[in-house]
Coordinates of C-alpha atoms in Angstrom, one line a residue:
M29 CA -12.1 27.4 -21.2
T30 CA -9.9 28.2 -18.2
Q31 CA -10.4 26.8 -14.7
T32 CA -11.5 29.3 -12.1
L33 CA -13.4 29.2 -8.9
P34 CA -16.8 30.7 -9.2
D35 CA -15.9 33.3 -6.6
P36 CA -12.9 33.9 -4.3
A37 CA -15.3 33.4 -1.3
L38 CA -17.1 30.4 -2.8
V39 CA -16.1 27.9 -0.2
A40 CA -17.2 30.1 2.6
R41 CA -20.5 30.8 1.0
T42 CA -21.3 27.3 -0.4
A43 CA -24.3 25.7 1.1
P44 CA -23.5 22.8 3.4
P45 CA -23.7 19.4 1.8
G46 CA -27.3 18.2 1.8
A47 CA -28.9 21.6 1.4
P48 CA -31.2 22.0 -1.6
P49 CA -29.8 24.6 -4.0
G50 CA -30.8 28.1 -2.9
S51 CA -32.6 26.7 0.2
P52 CA -32.9 29.1 3.1
V53 CA -33.8 26.3 5.6
D54 CA -31.5 25.5 8.5
W55 CA -32.0 21.8 8.6
T56 CA -31.5 18.9 6.3
V57 CA -32.3 15.1 6.3
C58 CA -29.2 12.9 6.3
P59 CA -29.5 10.4 3.4
G60 CA -27.7 7.8 5.5
C61 CA -29.9 7.6 8.6
A62 CA -32.8 10.0 7.8
A63 CA -32.1 12.0 10.9
M64 CA -32.8 15.8 10.9
V65 CA -29.4 17.5 11.1
Y66 CA -28.7 21.2 11.6
L67 CA -27.0 22.4 8.4
K68 CA -24.3 24.4 10.2
R69 CA -23.4 21.3 12.2
M70 CA -23.1 19.3 9.0
H71 CA -21.0 22.0 7.5
R72 CA -18.6 22.1 10.5
G73 CA -18.1 18.3 10.0
S74 CA -17.2 18.7 6.4
G75 CA -20.4 17.1 5.3
V76 CA -20.3 14.1 7.6
C77 CA -23.5 13.3 9.5
P78 CA -22.9 13.7 13.2
E79 CA -25.5 11.0 13.9
C80 CA -24.4 8.1 11.7
G81 CA -21.1 9.2 10.1
H82 CA -22.6 9.2 6.5
H83 CA -20.3 11.1 4.2
T84 CA -22.3 13.4 2.0
P85 CA -20.8 14.6 -1.3
L86 CA -18.5 17.6 -1.3
T87 CA -18.1 20.0 -4.2
A88 CA -14.7 20.4 -5.8
P89 CA -14.1 23.8 -4.2
Q90 CA -15.1 22.4 -0.8
R91 CA -12.8 19.4 -1.2
L92 CA -9.8 21.7 -2.1
A93 CA -10.6 23.8 1.0
Q94 CA -10.9 20.7 3.2
L95 CA -7.7 19.0 2.0
L96 CA -5.2 21.7 1.3
D97 CA -3.4 23.9 3.9
D98 CA -5.0 27.3 4.3
G99 CA -3.7 29.8 1.8
S100 CA -1.8 27.2 -0.3
T101 CA -4.3 26.6 -3.1
D102 CA -3.0 27.8 -6.5
L103 CA -5.4 26.8 -9.3
L104 CA -3.6 25.5 -12.4
D105 CA -4.2 27.5 -15.5
I106 CA -5.6 24.8 -17.7
A107 CA -7.2 26.0 -20.9
V108 CA -9.2 23.3 -22.8
P109 CA -11.5 24.1 -25.7
D110 CA -15.2 23.5 -25.7
A111 CA -16.1 20.6 -27.8
D112 CA -19.1 18.8 -29.2
P113 CA -17.4 16.3 -31.4
L114 CA -20.6 14.3 -32.3
G115 CA -23.0 17.2 -32.5
F116 CA -24.9 15.1 -29.9
V117 CA -28.6 15.7 -29.2
D118 CA -30.8 13.6 -26.9
S119 CA -33.7 15.4 -25.3
R120 CA -31.5 18.5 -25.5
P121 CA -28.4 19.5 -27.4
Y122 CA -25.1 18.7 -25.6
P123 CA -23.9 22.4 -25.6
D124 CA -27.1 23.4 -23.8
R125 CA -26.4 20.8 -21.1
L126 CA -22.9 22.2 -20.7
R127 CA -24.1 25.7 -20.3
D128 CA -26.7 24.6 -17.7
A129 CA -24.0 22.6 -15.7
R130 CA -21.8 25.7 -15.7
R131 CA -24.6 27.9 -14.6
R132 CA -25.6 25.6 -11.7
T133 CA -22.1 24.8 -10.4
G134 CA -20.2 27.9 -11.2
L135 CA -17.5 25.6 -12.7
A136 CA -16.1 25.6 -16.2
E137 CA -15.9 21.8 -16.2
G138 CA -16.2 18.7 -14.0
V139 CA -12.7 18.9 -12.4
L140 CA -10.6 21.5 -10.6
C141 CA -6.8 21.2 -10.6
A142 CA -4.4 23.0 -8.3
R143 CA -1.0 23.1 -6.6
G144 CA -1.1 23.2 -2.9
R145 CA 0.2 21.7 0.4
I146 CA -1.0 19.1 2.8
E147 CA 0.5 19.4 6.2
G148 CA 3.3 21.5 4.6
R149 CA 4.1 19.0 1.9
P150 CA 3.7 20.0 -1.8
V151 CA 1.1 18.2 -3.9
V152 CA -0.6 18.6 -7.2
V153 CA -4.3 17.7 -6.9
A154 CA -7.2 17.2 -9.3
V155 CA -10.7 17.0 -7.8
M156 CA -13.8 15.9 -9.7
D157 CA -17.2 17.4 -9.0
F158 CA -20.2 15.0 -9.4
R159 CA -22.6 17.9 -9.8
F160 CA -21.2 18.6 -13.3
L161 CA -22.9 16.1 -15.5
G162 CA -22.4 13.4 -13.0
G163 CA -18.7 13.9 -12.9
S164 CA -18.5 12.3 -16.3
L165 CA -15.1 11.8 -18.0
G166 CA -15.1 13.9 -21.2
A167 CA -12.4 15.5 -23.3
A168 CA -12.1 18.5 -21.1
V169 CA -11.9 16.5 -17.9
G170 CA -9.4 14.0 -19.4
E171 CA -7.3 17.0 -20.6
A172 CA -7.3 18.6 -17.2
I173 CA -6.4 15.3 -15.4
T174 CA -3.6 14.7 -17.9
R175 CA -2.3 18.3 -17.5
A176 CA -2.2 17.8 -13.7
C177 CA -0.2 14.7 -14.3
E178 CA 2.2 16.6 -16.5
V179 CA 2.7 19.3 -14.0
A180 CA 3.4 16.7 -11.3
L181 CA 5.9 15.1 -13.6
A182 CA 7.7 18.3 -14.5
E183 CA 7.9 19.5 -10.9
R184 CA 8.5 16.0 -9.5
T185 CA 5.6 16.6 -7.0
P186 CA 3.3 13.9 -5.7
L187 CA -0.1 13.7 -7.4
L188 CA -3.5 13.4 -5.7
L189 CA -6.5 12.5 -7.8
V190 CA -10.0 12.8 -6.1
S191 CA -12.6 10.9 -8.1
A192 CA -16.4 11.2 -8.1
S193 CA -17.9 10.0 -11.4
G194 CA -20.6 8.0 -13.1
G195 CA -18.2 7.1 -15.9
A196 CA -17.3 8.3 -19.4
R197 CA -19.4 11.1 -20.9
M198 CA -21.8 9.5 -23.4
Q199 CA -22.4 12.8 -25.3
E200 CA -18.8 12.7 -26.5
G201 CA -18.9 9.1 -27.5
V202 CA -15.6 7.4 -28.3
V203 CA -13.7 10.6 -27.8
A204 CA -14.6 10.3 -24.1
L205 CA -13.5 6.6 -24.2
M206 CA -10.1 7.7 -25.4
Q207 CA -9.6 9.7 -22.2
M208 CA -9.2 6.5 -20.3
A209 CA -6.1 5.6 -22.3
K210 CA -4.9 9.2 -22.3
T211 CA -5.0 9.6 -18.5
S212 CA -3.6 6.0 -17.9
Q213 CA -0.7 6.9 -20.2
A214 CA 0.0 10.0 -18.1
L215 CA 0.1 8.0 -14.9
R216 CA 2.6 5.5 -16.5
Q217 CA 5.0 8.4 -17.1
L218 CA 4.8 9.3 -13.4
D219 CA 5.5 5.6 -12.6
E220 CA 8.6 5.7 -14.7
A221 CA 9.7 9.0 -13.1
G222 CA 9.3 7.7 -9.6
V223 CA 6.6 10.2 -8.6
L224 CA 4.1 9.1 -5.9
T225 CA 0.5 9.0 -7.0
V226 CA -2.5 8.7 -4.6
S227 CA -6.1 8.2 -5.5
L228 CA -8.9 9.3 -3.1
V229 CA -12.1 7.5 -4.0
T230 CA -15.3 9.3 -3.1
D231 CA -18.9 8.2 -3.7
P232 CA -19.6 7.3 -6.4
T233 CA -16.8 6.3 -8.7
F234 CA -17.8 4.1 -11.6
G235 CA -17.2 3.3 -15.2
G236 CA -14.3 4.7 -17.2
V237 CA -12.9 6.7 -14.2
A238 CA -12.8 3.5 -12.1
A239 CA -11.2 1.6 -15.0
S240 CA -8.4 4.2 -15.5
F241 CA -6.8 6.8 -13.3
A242 CA -8.8 6.2 -10.1
T243 CA -7.4 2.7 -9.7
L244 CA -3.9 3.1 -11.2
C245 CA -2.3 5.1 -8.5
D246 CA 0.3 3.8 -6.1
V247 CA -2.0 4.1 -3.1
I248 CA -5.8 4.0 -3.1
V249 CA -7.6 5.7 -0.2
A250 CA -11.4 5.5 0.1
E251 CA -13.9 7.4 2.2
P252 CA -16.2 5.3 4.3
G253 CA -19.1 3.9 2.2
A254 CA -17.7 5.2 -1.1
R255 CA -18.7 3.0 -4.0
L256 CA -16.2 2.0 -6.7
G257 CA -16.7 -0.3 -9.7
F258 CA -16.7 -0.7 -13.4
A259 CA -20.4 -1.5 -13.8
G260 CA -22.9 -0.2 -11.3
P261 CA -25.1 -2.5 -9.3
R262 CA -28.2 -1.7 -11.3
V263 CA -26.4 -2.5 -14.6
I264 CA -25.1 -5.8 -13.2
A265 CA -28.5 -6.8 -11.8
Q266 CA -30.3 -5.9 -15.0
T267 CA -27.8 -7.3 -17.4
I268 CA -27.1 -10.8 -15.9
G269 CA -29.8 -11.0 -13.2
E270 CA -27.3 -11.7 -10.5
T271 CA -28.2 -11.1 -6.8
L272 CA -25.5 -8.9 -5.4
P273 CA -23.8 -9.3 -2.0
A274 CA -24.7 -6.9 0.8
G275 CA -22.5 -3.8 0.7
F276 CA -21.3 -4.7 -2.8
Q277 CA -18.8 -2.3 -4.3
T278 CA -18.5 -0.2 -1.1
A279 CA -15.1 0.8 0.3
E280 CA -15.5 -1.7 3.1
Y281 CA -16.3 -4.5 0.7
L282 CA -13.4 -3.5 -1.6
L283 CA -10.9 -3.3 1.3
E284 CA -11.8 -6.9 2.2
H285 CA -11.4 -7.9 -1.5
G286 CA -8.0 -6.3 -1.9
I287 CA -8.9 -3.4 -4.2
V288 CA -8.3 -0.4 -1.9
D289 CA -5.3 0.2 0.5
L290 CA -7.2 1.9 3.3
I291 CA -10.4 3.6 4.4
A292 CA -10.0 7.1 6.0
P293 CA -12.9 9.1 7.5
R294 CA -13.0 12.6 6.2
A295 CA -11.7 14.0 9.4
E296 CA -8.6 11.9 9.2
L297 CA -7.8 12.4 5.5
R298 CA -5.3 15.2 5.8
T299 CA -3.4 13.3 8.4
V300 CA -3.3 10.1 6.3
L301 CA -2.3 12.0 3.1
G302 CA 0.3 14.0 5.0
R303 CA 1.9 10.8 6.2
L304 CA 2.1 9.4 2.6
L305 CA 3.6 12.7 1.3
R306 CA 6.2 12.8 4.0
I307 CA 7.3 9.2 3.1
A308 CA 7.5 10.2 -0.6
A309 CA 9.8 13.2 0.2
R310 CA 13.0 11.1 0.2
P311 CA 15.2 13.0 2.6
A312 CA 18.9 13.0 1.6
A313 CA 20.2 11.7 5.0
A314 CA 21.1 8.0 5.0
T315 CA 19.5 5.7 7.5
G316 CA 21.2 6.0 10.8
G317 CA 22.8 9.4 10.0
T318 CA 26.3 9.9 11.3
R319 CA 25.8 8.1 14.6
S320 CA 28.6 5.8 15.8
L321 CA 27.0 2.4 16.5
R322 CA 28.3 -0.6 18.3
S323 CA 27.6 -3.6 16.1
R324 CA 24.7 -5.7 17.5
L325 CA 25.1 -8.5 15.0
V326 CA 26.8 -11.8 15.8
R327 CA 28.8 -12.8 12.8
D328 CA 31.0 -15.6 14.2
P329 CA 29.0 -18.9 14.8
D330 CA 31.4 -19.8 17.6
M331 CA 30.1 -16.8 19.6
L332 CA 26.6 -18.4 19.7
T333 CA 25.7 -20.9 22.4
E334 CA 25.6 -24.4 21.1
R335 CA 22.2 -26.1 21.7
H336 CA 20.0 -28.7 20.1
P337 CA 18.1 -27.3 17.1
W338 CA 14.8 -28.5 18.4
E339 CA 15.2 -26.1 21.3
A340 CA 15.4 -23.3 18.7
V341 CA 12.3 -24.6 17.0
R342 CA 10.4 -24.4 20.2
A343 CA 11.7 -20.9 21.0
A344 CA 10.9 -19.7 17.5
R345 CA 7.3 -20.8 17.9
R346 CA 6.6 -19.3 21.3
L347 CA 3.5 -17.1 21.4
G348 CA 4.4 -13.5 22.4
R349 CA 7.3 -13.0 20.1
P350 CA 7.3 -9.6 18.4
T351 CA 5.3 -9.5 15.2
T352 CA 5.7 -7.4 12.0
L353 CA 3.0 -5.0 13.3
D354 CA 4.8 -4.8 16.7
Y355 CA 8.1 -3.9 15.0
A356 CA 6.4 -1.5 12.6
A357 CA 4.8 0.4 15.5
L358 CA 8.0 0.5 17.6
L359 CA 10.6 1.0 14.9
L360 CA 8.9 3.4 12.5
D361 CA 7.3 6.8 12.6
D362 CA 4.3 7.5 10.4
F363 CA 3.8 3.9 9.5
T364 CA 0.9 3.5 7.0
E365 CA -0.2 -0.1 6.4
L366 CA -1.2 -0.8 2.8
H367 CA -3.8 -3.5 2.0
G368 CA -4.8 -5.8 -0.8
D369 CA -3.4 -7.3 -4.0
R370 CA -5.6 -5.2 -6.2
M371 CA -7.1 -8.4 -7.6
T372 CA -9.1 -10.6 -5.1
A373 CA -8.2 -10.3 -1.5
D374 CA -6.3 -8.7 1.4
C375 CA -4.4 -11.5 3.1
P376 CA -4.2 -10.9 6.8
A377 CA -1.1 -13.1 7.2
M378 CA 1.0 -10.6 5.2
V379 CA 1.5 -7.0 6.5
C380 CA 2.9 -4.4 4.2
G381 CA 3.4 -0.6 4.5
L382 CA 5.5 2.5 4.4
G383 CA 7.1 4.4 7.3
L384 CA 10.1 6.4 8.5
L385 CA 13.2 5.0 10.2
D386 CA 15.1 7.8 11.7
G387 CA 13.5 10.1 9.2
T388 CA 14.4 8.0 6.2
P389 CA 11.5 6.4 4.3
V390 CA 11.4 2.6 4.1
A391 CA 9.0 0.0 2.9
V392 CA 8.2 -3.0 5.0
A393 CA 6.7 -6.4 4.1
G394 CA 6.4 -9.2 6.7
T395 CA 4.3 -12.1 7.8
Q396 CA 2.0 -11.8 10.7
K397 CA 0.9 -14.4 13.2
G398 CA -1.3 -13.7 16.2
R399 CA -1.4 -14.0 20.0
T400 CA -4.9 -15.4 20.6
A401 CA -6.6 -18.5 19.1
A402 CA -9.0 -16.2 17.2
E403 CA -6.3 -14.0 15.8
L404 CA -4.1 -17.0 14.8
A405 CA -7.0 -18.5 12.9
R406 CA -7.9 -15.1 11.3
R407 CA -4.3 -14.7 10.1
N408 CA -3.9 -18.3 8.8
F409 CA -1.3 -18.8 11.6
G410 CA 1.0 -16.5 9.7
M411 CA 0.8 -18.5 6.4
P412 CA 0.2 -16.2 3.5
T413 CA -2.1 -16.9 0.6
P414 CA -1.3 -16.0 -3.0
A415 CA -3.0 -12.7 -2.3
G416 CA -0.5 -12.1 0.5
Y417 CA 2.5 -12.6 -1.8
R418 CA 1.0 -10.4 -4.5
K419 CA 0.4 -7.7 -1.9
A420 CA 4.0 -7.9 -0.9
A421 CA 5.0 -7.7 -4.5
R422 CA 2.9 -4.5 -4.9
V423 CA 4.8 -2.9 -2.1
M424 CA 8.2 -4.1 -3.4
R425 CA 7.4 -2.5 -6.7
L426 CA 6.4 0.7 -5.0
A427 CA 9.6 0.7 -3.0
A428 CA 11.5 0.3 -6.3
K429 CA 9.5 3.2 -7.9
L430 CA 10.1 5.6 -5.0
G431 CA 13.7 4.4 -4.3
L432 CA 12.9 3.2 -0.8
P433 CA 15.0 0.6 1.0
L434 CA 12.9 -2.6 1.7
V435 CA 12.9 -4.5 5.0
T436 CA 11.3 -7.9 5.1
L437 CA 10.4 -9.7 8.4
V438 CA 9.8 -13.4 8.2
D439 CA 7.9 -15.5 10.7
T440 CA 5.9 -18.3 9.0
A441 CA 5.7 -22.0 9.0
G442 CA 5.3 -21.6 5.2
A443 CA 2.8 -20.6 2.5
Y444 CA -0.8 -21.5 3.2
P445 CA -1.4 -25.0 1.8
G446 CA -5.2 -24.8 1.2
V447 CA -7.1 -25.9 -1.9
A448 CA -8.1 -22.3 -2.6
A449 CA -4.5 -21.2 -2.4
E450 CA -3.5 -23.8 -5.0
E451 CA -6.4 -22.8 -7.3
Q452 CA -5.2 -19.1 -7.0
G453 CA -1.6 -20.0 -8.0
Q454 CA 0.3 -20.2 -4.8
A455 CA 3.4 -21.6 -6.5
V456 CA 3.3 -18.9 -9.2
A457 CA 2.9 -16.1 -6.6
I458 CA 6.0 -17.3 -4.7
A459 CA 8.0 -17.7 -7.9
E460 CA 7.1 -14.2 -9.0
N461 CA 8.4 -12.8 -5.7
L462 CA 11.7 -14.7 -6.0
R463 CA 12.2 -13.2 -9.5
L464 CA 11.1 -9.7 -8.4
L465 CA 13.4 -9.6 -5.4
S466 CA 16.3 -10.9 -7.3
G467 CA 16.3 -7.8 -9.5
L468 CA 14.8 -5.2 -7.2
P469 CA 16.9 -2.0 -7.6
V470 CA 16.7 -0.8 -4.0
P471 CA 18.5 -2.1 -0.9
V472 CA 16.8 -5.2 0.7
V473 CA 17.4 -6.5 4.2
A474 CA 15.6 -9.6 5.3
V475 CA 15.3 -10.8 8.9
V476 CA 13.9 -14.1 10.0
T477 CA 12.3 -13.2 13.3
G478 CA 10.7 -16.5 14.2
E479 CA 10.0 -19.4 11.9
G480 CA 11.4 -19.3 8.4
G481 CA 9.5 -22.0 6.6
S482 CA 10.3 -23.2 3.1
G483 CA 9.5 -21.3 -0.1
G484 CA 6.9 -19.3 1.8
A485 CA 9.7 -17.7 3.8
L486 CA 12.2 -17.4 0.9
A487 CA 9.6 -15.4 -1.0
L488 CA 10.5 -12.5 1.3
A489 CA 14.2 -13.3 1.8
V490 CA 16.0 -12.9 -1.5
A491 CA 17.9 -10.0 -0.1
D492 CA 21.2 -8.2 -0.1
V493 CA 21.6 -9.0 3.6
V494 CA 19.8 -12.0 5.2
L495 CA 19.8 -12.1 9.0
M496 CA 18.0 -14.1 11.6
C497 CA 17.2 -13.7 15.3
A498 CA 19.1 -16.0 17.7
D499 CA 16.0 -18.0 18.6
A500 CA 14.7 -18.1 15.0
V501 CA 14.9 -21.1 12.6
Y502 CA 15.1 -21.4 8.8
S503 CA 14.4 -24.6 6.9
V504 CA 13.3 -26.2 3.7
I505 CA 10.4 -28.0 5.6
T506 CA 9.1 -28.1 9.1
P507 CA 10.8 -30.7 11.3
E508 CA 7.5 -32.5 11.7
G509 CA 7.0 -32.6 7.9
C510 CA 10.5 -34.0 7.4
A511 CA 10.0 -36.6 10.1
S512 CA 6.7 -37.7 8.7
I513 CA 8.2 -38.2 5.2
L514 CA 11.6 -39.7 6.0
W515 CA 11.1 -41.4 9.4
K516 CA 7.3 -42.1 8.9
D517 CA 6.8 -40.6 12.4
A518 CA 6.1 -37.0 13.2
A519 CA 7.4 -37.6 16.8
A520 CA 10.9 -37.8 15.2
A521 CA 10.7 -34.0 14.7
P522 CA 13.6 -33.3 17.1
R523 CA 15.8 -35.7 15.2
A524 CA 14.8 -34.1 11.9
A525 CA 15.5 -30.6 13.3
A526 CA 19.0 -31.7 14.2
A527 CA 19.5 -33.3 10.8
L528 CA 18.2 -30.2 8.9
R529 CA 20.4 -27.8 11.0
V530 CA 17.6 -25.2 11.3
D531 CA 19.1 -23.2 14.1
A532 CA 20.9 -19.8 13.8
R533 CA 24.4 -21.2 14.8
S534 CA 24.3 -23.8 12.1
L535 CA 22.9 -21.5 9.4
L536 CA 25.5 -18.8 10.2
R537 CA 28.2 -21.4 9.7
L538 CA 26.6 -22.5 6.4
G539 CA 26.6 -18.9 5.2
I540 CA 22.8 -18.9 4.7
V541 CA 22.6 -15.8 6.9
E542 CA 25.3 -13.1 7.4
G543 CA 24.5 -12.3 10.9
V544 CA 22.4 -13.2 14.0
V545 CA 20.3 -10.6 15.9
P546 CA 20.6 -11.1 19.7
E547 CA 17.3 -11.8 21.5
A548 CA 15.7 -9.6 24.1
D549 CA 14.0 -11.2 27.1
H550 CA 10.9 -12.9 25.9
G551 CA 8.0 -10.5 25.8
D552 CA 10.2 -7.4 25.9
H553 CA 9.1 -6.0 22.6
V554 CA 10.6 -2.5 23.1
T555 CA 14.1 -3.9 23.6
A556 CA 13.7 -6.3 20.7
A557 CA 12.7 -3.3 18.5
Q558 CA 15.6 -1.3 19.7
I559 CA 18.0 -4.1 18.8
L560 CA 16.5 -4.5 15.4
A561 CA 16.6 -0.8 14.8
D562 CA 20.4 -0.7 15.5
V563 CA 20.9 -3.7 13.2
L564 CA 19.1 -1.8 10.4
R565 CA 21.1 1.3 11.1
E566 CA 24.2 -0.9 10.7
T567 CA 23.2 -2.8 7.6
L568 CA 21.2 -0.4 5.4
P569 CA 23.7 2.6 5.0
P570 CA 26.5 0.5 3.3
L571 CA 23.9 -0.8 0.8
T572 CA 22.8 2.7 -0.1
T573 CA 26.3 3.7 -1.2
L574 CA 26.3 1.0 -3.9
T575 CA 25.0 1.6 -7.4
T576 CA 21.9 -0.3 -8.4
A577 CA 24.0 -2.5 -10.7
E578 CA 26.5 -3.3 -7.9
R579 CA 23.7 -4.3 -5.5
I580 CA 21.9 -6.5 -8.0
Q581 CA 25.2 -8.2 -9.1
R582 CA 26.2 -8.8 -5.5
R583 CA 22.7 -10.2 -4.7
H584 CA 23.0 -12.5 -7.7
A585 CA 26.4 -13.7 -6.7
R586 CA 25.3 -14.4 -3.2
F587 CA 22.5 -16.8 -4.2
R588 CA 24.5 -18.1 -7.2
A589 CA 27.1 -19.4 -4.8
F590 CA 24.9 -21.8 -2.9
G591 CA 25.7 -25.4 -3.9
S592 CA 28.3 -24.3 -6.4
A593 CA 31.8 -25.7 -6.6
R594 CA 32.9 -23.3 -9.3
P595 CA 36.1 -21.3 -8.7
G596 CA 35.4 -18.0 -7.0
T597 CA 32.1 -19.1 -5.4
A598 CA 31.5 -20.1 -1.8
E599 CA 33.3 -23.2 -0.6
P600 CA 31.2 -26.0 0.9
A601 CA 30.8 -25.2 4.6
R602 CA 32.5 -27.5 7.1
R603 CA 30.1 -29.7 9.1
D604 CA 29.2 -28.7 12.6
S605 CA 28.7 -31.2 15.4
A606 CA 25.5 -29.5 16.6

């Protein structure tokens, strides 16, 4: 069996989504809103209802035509044998079902694989077709998906998997089950090789496909309303009699619960995928290029104005300071925010994503406060939950896989202290990030942009270079917390701030940070971003010239020196009168 399109003009002639097979009628009923829609209008919208936005299914040929640049589609020559390993017969013999599916769809099997380009960037793509036996995962589909992975591996080209499936193919029994392991193994090889993988989840994606390649990719994009899960709602309800939440297993539900990275309407898919492919391209030029830069960093503590540390605490907490999202929007081109810990939740207090700094891909992870009372509450006042730290860890690992420098931005009073956070392993999540960062093989620059509170801040700040803004603070505990414990009076916070030496001048003298980033006028986010951009152009390129082993050894030595009196380590810092 060799993959071919039913006809070179198939896509142009295929009936619009929603049209009954062979139907000559010009109208269809939208399954989302029950509105009568002119079929040509539905077709022009790539199968999206113009009345309610419902995304109707696309065939595999239609999907290739929608996603890939015109004229770039080159079907992979994947020959897989016909197989009926069990001699399976239900109401009909399995070979009869295969012949009928091929006749109805014009496809040899339930997936099409191709090379192509999206916005000019090369990609290997495998697209499932639900019309072919419910998009079920059998030996032929598993072989095609695996071969697409192997082509992407051999050519070091990003892989896009488009899923639409009811699960493993029952007629092939345990042979179908083995395709879950086979395809997962192929994706692991791409992980080891540093090749970007993207999953596009379409409706529906269930069972063995959901529990293998559809959810193992670096980035999971879902169409609006697409359903994804291991067991379908009917199976769950009938098996355990549980009442399911509204919108259960839809893309929107899964985004909130940390399973998918983002939802992209069909009209925006090419743009979203194109951004991801550009970031994965890894241009050779180092961040900052050959530009001659005047150093923005203050490295001598005596060059900083002496002031009471409590003043710095108040300045660090002012509403209106630039947030991680502000910096990402102003610093980076093609920034794509990634969501979720792939386990339970998407913590809004942690923002992570990928973007381009002067054309060079970078990964970003940072805490996020808010400007209004409602936003502050929604984002836990910038205090991440365990899901937030696990989301950051996901993006750190992705940076390591793709070889992208990592920039972390810290502005948090600390990790969220709630009961649920403790139940979900807050301490473990922080500890895991400390270990992960200590051995991350890519350059890491951390900047404390506001508050740097305790282990919740340090979980983003085990870096090659640690910086802080002039009005930022960094401490083992909040001054109020320290005052309450040691002075038995939260009003003694200014005294505690002075004792803790939380200000930039003190911390630069102690060697906790290597440099201090000058502040722009309060509220001037554009200038603040320009200053930070210059700082990153200054600090990142020297790190990229080091080998991985050199970076990790230097990072280890940096943190090994704190509190050590061993020869060759940092000497105790002299006391400052501040």
